[in-house]
Structure formats: C-alpha cells, structure tokens
Tab-separated table of C-alpha atoms in Angstrom:
chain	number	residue	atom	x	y	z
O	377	UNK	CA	0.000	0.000	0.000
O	378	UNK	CA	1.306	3.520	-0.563
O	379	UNK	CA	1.576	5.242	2.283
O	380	UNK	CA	2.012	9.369	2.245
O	381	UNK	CA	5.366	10.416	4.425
O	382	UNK	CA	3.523	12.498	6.194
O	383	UNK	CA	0.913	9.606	7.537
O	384	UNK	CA	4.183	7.799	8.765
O	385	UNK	CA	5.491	10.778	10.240
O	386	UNK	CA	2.367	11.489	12.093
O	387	UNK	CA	2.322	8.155	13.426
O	388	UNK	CA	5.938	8.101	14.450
O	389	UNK	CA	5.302	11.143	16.827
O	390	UNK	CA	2.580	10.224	17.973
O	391	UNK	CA	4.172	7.309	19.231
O	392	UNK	CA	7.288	9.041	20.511
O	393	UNK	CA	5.420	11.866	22.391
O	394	UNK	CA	2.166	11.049	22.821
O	395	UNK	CA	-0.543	12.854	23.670
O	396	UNK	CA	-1.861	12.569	27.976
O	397	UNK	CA	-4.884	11.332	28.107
O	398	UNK	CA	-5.207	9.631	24.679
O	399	UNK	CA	-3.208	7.100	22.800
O	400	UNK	CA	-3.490	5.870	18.963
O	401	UNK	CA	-2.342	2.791	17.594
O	402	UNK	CA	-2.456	1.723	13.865
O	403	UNK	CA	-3.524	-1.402	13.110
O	404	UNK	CA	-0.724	-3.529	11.438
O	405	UNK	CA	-3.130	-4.607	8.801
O	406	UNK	CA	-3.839	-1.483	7.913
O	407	UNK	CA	-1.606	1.965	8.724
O	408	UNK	CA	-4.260	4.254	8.053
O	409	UNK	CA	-6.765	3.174	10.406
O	410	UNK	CA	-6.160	3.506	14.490
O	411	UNK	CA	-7.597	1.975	17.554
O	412	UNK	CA	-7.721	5.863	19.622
O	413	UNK	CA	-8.515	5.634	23.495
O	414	UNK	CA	-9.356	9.103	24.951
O	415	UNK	CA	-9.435	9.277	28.979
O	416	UNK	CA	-12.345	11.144	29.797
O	417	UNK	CA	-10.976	14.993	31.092
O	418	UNK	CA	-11.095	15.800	34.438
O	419	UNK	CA	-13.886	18.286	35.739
O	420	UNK	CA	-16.510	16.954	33.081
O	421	UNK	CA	-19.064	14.404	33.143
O	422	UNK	CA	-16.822	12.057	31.465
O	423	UNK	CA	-13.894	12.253	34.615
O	424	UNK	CA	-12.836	8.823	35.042
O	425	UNK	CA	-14.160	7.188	32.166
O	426	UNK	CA	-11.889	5.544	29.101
O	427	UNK	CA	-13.212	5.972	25.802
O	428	UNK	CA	-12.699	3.614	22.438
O	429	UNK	CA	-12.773	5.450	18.965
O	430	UNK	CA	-11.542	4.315	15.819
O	431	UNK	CA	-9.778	7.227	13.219
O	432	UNK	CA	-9.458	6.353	9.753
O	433	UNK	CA	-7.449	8.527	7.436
O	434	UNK	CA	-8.513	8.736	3.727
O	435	UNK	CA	-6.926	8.170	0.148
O	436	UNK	CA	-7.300	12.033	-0.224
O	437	UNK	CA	-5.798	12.855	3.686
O	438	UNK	CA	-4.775	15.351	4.089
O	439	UNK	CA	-6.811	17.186	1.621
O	440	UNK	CA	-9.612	15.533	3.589
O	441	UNK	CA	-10.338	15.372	7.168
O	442	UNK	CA	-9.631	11.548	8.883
O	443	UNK	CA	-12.821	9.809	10.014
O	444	UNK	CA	-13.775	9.794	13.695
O	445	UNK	CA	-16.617	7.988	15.908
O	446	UNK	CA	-16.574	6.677	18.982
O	447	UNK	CA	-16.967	2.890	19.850
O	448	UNK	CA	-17.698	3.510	23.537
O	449	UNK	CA	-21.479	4.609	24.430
O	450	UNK	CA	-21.243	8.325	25.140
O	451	UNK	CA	-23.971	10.868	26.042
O	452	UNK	CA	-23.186	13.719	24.537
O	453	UNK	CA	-25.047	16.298	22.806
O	454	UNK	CA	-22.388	16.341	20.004
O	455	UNK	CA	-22.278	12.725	19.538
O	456	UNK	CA	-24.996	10.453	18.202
O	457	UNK	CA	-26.035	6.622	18.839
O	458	UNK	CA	-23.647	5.673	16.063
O	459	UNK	CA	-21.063	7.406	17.727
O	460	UNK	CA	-20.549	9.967	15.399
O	461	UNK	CA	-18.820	13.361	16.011
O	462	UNK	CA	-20.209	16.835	15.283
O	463	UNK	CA	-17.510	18.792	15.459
O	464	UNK	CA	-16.542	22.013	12.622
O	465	UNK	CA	-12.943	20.395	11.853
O	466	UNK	CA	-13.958	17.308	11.025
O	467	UNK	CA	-16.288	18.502	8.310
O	468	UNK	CA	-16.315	22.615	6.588
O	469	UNK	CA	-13.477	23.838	9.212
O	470	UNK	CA	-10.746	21.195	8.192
O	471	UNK	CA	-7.668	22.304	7.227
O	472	UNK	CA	-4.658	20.081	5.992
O	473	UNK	CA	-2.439	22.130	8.402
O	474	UNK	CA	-4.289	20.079	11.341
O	475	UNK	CA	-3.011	16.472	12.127
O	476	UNK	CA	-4.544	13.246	13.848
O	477	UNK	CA	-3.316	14.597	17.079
O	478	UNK	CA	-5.471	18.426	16.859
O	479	UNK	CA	-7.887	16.355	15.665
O	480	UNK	CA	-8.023	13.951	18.571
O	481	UNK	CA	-6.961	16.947	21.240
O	482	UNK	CA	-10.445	18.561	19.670
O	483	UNK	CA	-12.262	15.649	20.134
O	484	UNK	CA	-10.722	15.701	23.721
O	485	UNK	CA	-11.657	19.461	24.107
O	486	UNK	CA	-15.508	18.580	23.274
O	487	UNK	CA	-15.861	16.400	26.259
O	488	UNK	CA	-14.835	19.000	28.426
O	489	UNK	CA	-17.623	21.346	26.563
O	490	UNK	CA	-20.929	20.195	25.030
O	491	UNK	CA	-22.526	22.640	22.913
O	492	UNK	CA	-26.055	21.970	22.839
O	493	UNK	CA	-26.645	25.083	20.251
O	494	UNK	CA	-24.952	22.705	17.320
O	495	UNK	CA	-26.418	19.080	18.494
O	496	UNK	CA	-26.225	15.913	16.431
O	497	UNK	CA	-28.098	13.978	19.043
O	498	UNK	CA	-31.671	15.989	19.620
O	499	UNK	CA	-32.714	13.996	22.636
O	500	UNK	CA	-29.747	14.633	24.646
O	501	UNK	CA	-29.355	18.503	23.209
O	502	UNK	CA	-32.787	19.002	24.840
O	503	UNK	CA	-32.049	17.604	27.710
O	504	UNK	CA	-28.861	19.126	28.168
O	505	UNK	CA	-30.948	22.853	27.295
O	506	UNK	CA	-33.749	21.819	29.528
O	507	UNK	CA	-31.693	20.604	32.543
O	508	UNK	CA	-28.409	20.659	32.149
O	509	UNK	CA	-27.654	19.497	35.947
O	510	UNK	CA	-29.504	16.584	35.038
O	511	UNK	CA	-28.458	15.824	32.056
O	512	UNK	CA	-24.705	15.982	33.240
O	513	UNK	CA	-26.104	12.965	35.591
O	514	UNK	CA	-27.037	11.050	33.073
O	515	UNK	CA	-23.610	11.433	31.308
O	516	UNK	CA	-21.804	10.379	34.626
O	517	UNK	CA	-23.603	7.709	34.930
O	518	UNK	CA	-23.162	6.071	30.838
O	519	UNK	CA	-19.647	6.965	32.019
O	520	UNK	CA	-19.524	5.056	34.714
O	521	UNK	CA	-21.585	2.355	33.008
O	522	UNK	CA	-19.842	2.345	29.577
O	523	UNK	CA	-16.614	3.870	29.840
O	524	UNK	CA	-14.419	1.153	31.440
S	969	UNK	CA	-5.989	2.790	-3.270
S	970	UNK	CA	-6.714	3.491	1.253
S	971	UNK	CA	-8.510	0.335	2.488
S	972	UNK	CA	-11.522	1.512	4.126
S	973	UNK	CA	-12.009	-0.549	7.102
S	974	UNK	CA	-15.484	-2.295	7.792
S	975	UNK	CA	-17.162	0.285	10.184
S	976	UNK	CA	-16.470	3.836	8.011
S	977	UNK	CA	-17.286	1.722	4.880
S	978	UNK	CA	-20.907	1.009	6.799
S	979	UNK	CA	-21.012	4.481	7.325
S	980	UNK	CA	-20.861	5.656	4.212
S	981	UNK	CA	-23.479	3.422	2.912
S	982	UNK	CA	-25.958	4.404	6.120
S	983	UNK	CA	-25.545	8.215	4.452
S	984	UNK	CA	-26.429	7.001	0.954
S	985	UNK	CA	-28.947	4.897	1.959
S	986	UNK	CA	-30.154	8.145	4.099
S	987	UNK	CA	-30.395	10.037	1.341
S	988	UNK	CA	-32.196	9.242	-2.171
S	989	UNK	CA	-30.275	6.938	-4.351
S	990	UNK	CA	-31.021	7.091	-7.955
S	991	UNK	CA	-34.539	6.753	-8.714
S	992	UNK	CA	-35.487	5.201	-4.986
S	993	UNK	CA	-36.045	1.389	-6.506
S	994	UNK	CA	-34.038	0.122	-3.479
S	995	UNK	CA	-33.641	1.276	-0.124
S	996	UNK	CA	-32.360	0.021	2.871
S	997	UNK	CA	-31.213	1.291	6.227
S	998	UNK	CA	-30.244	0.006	9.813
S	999	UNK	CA	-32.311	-2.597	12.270
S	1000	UNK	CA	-32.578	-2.491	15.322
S	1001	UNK	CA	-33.360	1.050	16.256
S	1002	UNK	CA	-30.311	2.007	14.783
S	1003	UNK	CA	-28.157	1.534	17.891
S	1004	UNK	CA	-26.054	-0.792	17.410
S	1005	UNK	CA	-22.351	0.245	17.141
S	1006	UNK	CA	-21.807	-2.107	14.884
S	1007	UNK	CA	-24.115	-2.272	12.274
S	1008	UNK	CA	-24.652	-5.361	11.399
S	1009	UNK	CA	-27.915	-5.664	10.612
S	1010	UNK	CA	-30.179	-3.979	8.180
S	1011	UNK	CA	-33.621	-3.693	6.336
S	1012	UNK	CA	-33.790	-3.048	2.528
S	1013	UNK	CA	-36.640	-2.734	0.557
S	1014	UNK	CA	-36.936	-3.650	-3.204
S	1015	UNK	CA	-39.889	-1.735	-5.384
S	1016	UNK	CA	-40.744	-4.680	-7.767
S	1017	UNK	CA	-39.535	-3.717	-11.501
S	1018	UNK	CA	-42.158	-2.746	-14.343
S	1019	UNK	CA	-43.534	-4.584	-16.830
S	1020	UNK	CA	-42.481	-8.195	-14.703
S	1021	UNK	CA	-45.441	-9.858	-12.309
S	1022	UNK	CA	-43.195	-8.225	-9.493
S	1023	UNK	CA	-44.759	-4.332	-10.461
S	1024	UNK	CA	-45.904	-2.487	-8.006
S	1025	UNK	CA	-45.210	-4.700	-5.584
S	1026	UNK	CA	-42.851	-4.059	-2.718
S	1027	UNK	CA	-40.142	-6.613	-0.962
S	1028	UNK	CA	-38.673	-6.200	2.348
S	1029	UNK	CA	-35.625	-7.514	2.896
S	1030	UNK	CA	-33.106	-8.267	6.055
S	1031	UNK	CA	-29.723	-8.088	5.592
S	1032	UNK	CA	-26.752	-8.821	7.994
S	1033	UNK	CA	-22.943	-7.538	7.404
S	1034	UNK	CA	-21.150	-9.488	9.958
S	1035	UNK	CA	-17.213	-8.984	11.157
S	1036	UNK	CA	-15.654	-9.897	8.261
S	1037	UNK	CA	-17.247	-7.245	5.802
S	1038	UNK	CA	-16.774	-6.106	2.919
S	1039	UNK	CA	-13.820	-9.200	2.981
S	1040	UNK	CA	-16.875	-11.050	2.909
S	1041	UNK	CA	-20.248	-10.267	1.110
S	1042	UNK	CA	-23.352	-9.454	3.358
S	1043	UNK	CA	-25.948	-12.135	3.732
S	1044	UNK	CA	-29.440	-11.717	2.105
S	1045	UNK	CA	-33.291	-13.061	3.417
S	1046	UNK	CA	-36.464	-11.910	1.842
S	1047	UNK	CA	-39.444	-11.021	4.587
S	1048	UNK	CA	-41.405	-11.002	1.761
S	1049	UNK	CA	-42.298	-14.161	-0.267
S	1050	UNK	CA	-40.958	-13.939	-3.313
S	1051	UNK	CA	-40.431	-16.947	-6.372
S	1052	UNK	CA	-36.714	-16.734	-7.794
S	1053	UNK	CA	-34.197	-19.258	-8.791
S	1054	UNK	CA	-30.983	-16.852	-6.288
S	1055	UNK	CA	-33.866	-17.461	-3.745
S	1056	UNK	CA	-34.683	-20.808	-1.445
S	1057	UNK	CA	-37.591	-22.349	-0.127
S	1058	UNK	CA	-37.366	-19.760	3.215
S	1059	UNK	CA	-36.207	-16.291	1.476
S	1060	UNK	CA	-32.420	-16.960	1.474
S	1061	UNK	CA	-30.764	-15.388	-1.328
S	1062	UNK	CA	-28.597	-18.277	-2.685
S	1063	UNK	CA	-24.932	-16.854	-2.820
S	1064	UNK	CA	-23.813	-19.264	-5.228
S	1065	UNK	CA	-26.579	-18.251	-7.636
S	1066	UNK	CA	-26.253	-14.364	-7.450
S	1067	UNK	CA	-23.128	-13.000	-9.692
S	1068	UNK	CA	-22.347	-10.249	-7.399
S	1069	UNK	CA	-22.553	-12.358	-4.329
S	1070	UNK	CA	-21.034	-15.626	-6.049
S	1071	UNK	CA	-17.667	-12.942	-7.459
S	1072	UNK	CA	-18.031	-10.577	-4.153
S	1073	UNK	CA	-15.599	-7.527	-4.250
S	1074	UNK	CA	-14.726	-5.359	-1.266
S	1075	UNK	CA	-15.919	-2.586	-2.904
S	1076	UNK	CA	-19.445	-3.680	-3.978
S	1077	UNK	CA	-21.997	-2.694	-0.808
S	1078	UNK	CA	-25.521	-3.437	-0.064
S	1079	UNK	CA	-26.969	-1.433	-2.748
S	1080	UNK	CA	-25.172	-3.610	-5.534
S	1081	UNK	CA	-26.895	-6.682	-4.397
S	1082	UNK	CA	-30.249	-4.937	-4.166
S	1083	UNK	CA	-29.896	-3.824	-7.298
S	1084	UNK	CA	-28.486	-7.126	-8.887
S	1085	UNK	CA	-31.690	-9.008	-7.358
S	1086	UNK	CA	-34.079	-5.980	-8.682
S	1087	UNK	CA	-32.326	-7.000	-12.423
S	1088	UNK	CA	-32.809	-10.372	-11.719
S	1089	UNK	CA	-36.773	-10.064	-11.063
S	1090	UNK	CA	-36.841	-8.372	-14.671
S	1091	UNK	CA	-34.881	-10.801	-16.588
S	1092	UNK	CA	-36.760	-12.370	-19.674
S	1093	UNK	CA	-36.418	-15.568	-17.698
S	1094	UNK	CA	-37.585	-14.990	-14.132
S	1095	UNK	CA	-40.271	-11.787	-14.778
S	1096	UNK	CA	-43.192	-13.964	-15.782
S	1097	UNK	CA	-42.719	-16.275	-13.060
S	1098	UNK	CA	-45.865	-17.511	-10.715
S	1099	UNK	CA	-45.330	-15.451	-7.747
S	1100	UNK	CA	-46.562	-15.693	-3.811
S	1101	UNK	CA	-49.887	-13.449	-2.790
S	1102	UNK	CA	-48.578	-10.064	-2.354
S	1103	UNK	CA	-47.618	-8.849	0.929
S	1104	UNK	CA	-46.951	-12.852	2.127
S	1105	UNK	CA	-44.002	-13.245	4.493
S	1106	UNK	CA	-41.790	-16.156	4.979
C-alpha cells in the first residue's frame, strides 16, 4: 500500500510523544486506520471514564479530514447513537495544516464542553438545554456504566 | 488505493442509503433502532420492476454484514415471499446463484446486491414467473 510520508510521520510522533490522556495505535493490517482511546478529562461528566474510537485517514488525507466515531457509548449532545462526532474540523473547518493529534486533542476538548446550540443527538441537546444538571447525571452515569 | 475498514465503509453506505439513491427502486437502512455500534444488521426494501409480475409490488428484505465485511459479502433473506431461482424455499438469497454475491468484491456494498436481485426479477427468464400473494411473508 502507498503510504504518504507524512501519515508515517504522524504516526511516528505520535508514538514518541504522545498525547496525555489519549493514545493511537495503527492497526498492522492497515496503517491508516487507528484503535484511539481518549481518557475522559477531568472536571466533566466524562472524569474517570476511558473511551474507544476508531480514526481512519482517507486516500485524499490530508486534503480531507480523517474519520472519527466513537466505539464507547457516550452521552453527549455532540455525539450520536452511532457514535458519530459533530464537530466544525472534522467537516467545513478542516484544514490540511491540522493532524490526527489536533484532531483527537479537539475531540478531547468537546468532552470537556458540550454545545447543545450545534447538536447531532436531539434527545440529549434538549435535555442538556432543559436541565443541564440533570443531564450531566445522566452522562456520569453512561460513564460510569460504559466507559471502562 | 486506502482500504476503508469495515465500520467507516458502513457508514458511508448508512448516508447514501439516508439520502435518495437514484430513482429510490431500493432502499435500505439500519435494524434495530439504529443503535447498534456495529451495524450489522439492516432492512432493505426492493420496489418490484415494471412490466415483470413483481410491479408495483414491494419486498422487504433483512440483511446482515457481519465482522468480516466487505472481505466477505453481506448475507441476504427476503421477509417477503418472493419466487426466484438466487432465492430458497425460506427467502435466502442463494450466494452461489447471485453474480455479485457468487464474485463478491470489497468494494461492492448493499446497494449492488439490491440492485443485482431488482435486475434479476426483470430478466426475460424470471419476470413472468408464478409469484406468492402479495404482501406474504416467509
């Protein structure tokens, strides 16, 4: 398989300094896809809680943003039942100066702020606008559930 | 060509299937309330082709993509009762007896099968066949 420089590079560093709080590892069968844990961040709903994603970087990367869902069951207003990730990077806002690891420090960075205003999951936007004490118990507790 | 691993390449196909494809003949989507991380199992829907005994008549489908996808092809079972040689006595679709299943590629998807067994309902030699009342199920 042809593999771009920079994909290797990428992979090499994040490997040699990686990230607190989230690790990446390519599968051998396949560089461009990655088995991504992200530690839930301290002071959010999520505190505690390990999260499984898998990233998948495209022919066209980095003209084109990598793929990103989570595996783990995650309420989150920006996340959806399939796992999937509304967030502006990963879609309109991506530029090829960003890398796996801004991507995956974003992804990181929307834990520790939900934005109802831009949801991808309704249900848990509403509750989230409706009662947001409430709804931050229900995301401890999927956490707590889920996130081992 | 980027290997697209089993889960994004589901993921894609959920969006096309989401939106119209083509002229809407076939359709499918997830099962099971959509929740499951996985996706392995789906509904599809085939609108029976003009001008064969299958017009205007509607087939539901279940289809299940399991671990080894798109490696291996997805596997096919009418709901709906439906005569055709690819198909068995209980609404199997016959792998060995479906070109697309039979020669599987990794890049074929749901819709290619859906759309081979739509052809094969029209073909000169399976469109005047005696079919099941409509809306039977298996």
């Amino acid at each position: 398989m042809a593999m771009s420089k920079r994909i290797l590079k990428e992979t090499e560093r994040l490997n040699a300094e990686p990230v607190p709080g989230i690790s990446a590892t390519a599968h051998e069968d396949n560089l461009r896809y990655f088995d991504v844990i992200i530690a839930g961040p301290s002071q959010s709903p999520f505190e505690g809680g390990v999260f499984r994603l898998e990233l998948f970087l495209p022919e066209e990367y980095p003209m084109t943003p990598p793929k990103v869902r989570f595996l783990t069951k995650i309420y989150h207003p920006n996340i959806d039942k399939l796992g999937r990730i509304c967030l502006d990077i990963l879609k309109d806002k991506w530029s090829p100066a960003l890398q796996i690891r801004t991507v995956l420090l974003s992804v990181q960075a929307l834990l520790s702020s939900p934005n109802p205003d831009d949801p991808l999951a309704n249900d848990v936007a509403q509750h989230w606008k409706e009662n947001e004490n409430d709804a931050i118990e229900t995301a401890k507790l999927w956490t707590k559930n889920y996130a081992k | 060509m980027a290997k697209v691993p089993r889960n994004f390449k589901l993921l894609e196909e959920l969006e096309r299937g989401e939106k119209a494809i083509g002229d809407r003949t076939v359709s499918f989507g997830l099962a099971d309330g959509g929740e499951d991380i996985y996706m392995s199992n789906w509904n599809g829907t085939i609108i029976g082709p003009p001008h064969s005994v299958h017009e205007n008549r509607i087939y539901s489908l279940q289809i299940h993509c399991g671990p080894q996808y798109p490696d291996s092809p997805p596997v096919f079972k009418f709901v709906s009762r439906i005569n055709l040689p690819c198909v068995d006595a209980n609404g199997n679709v016959l792998g060995a007896k479906l070109g697309c299943l039979s020669q599987w590629k990794a890049q074929y998807g749901i819709e290619t099968v859906l759309q081979e067994l739509r052809r094969e309902m029209a073909s000169s030699s399976n469109r005047k066949l005696p079919q099941p009342p409509e809306g039977s199920t298996f």
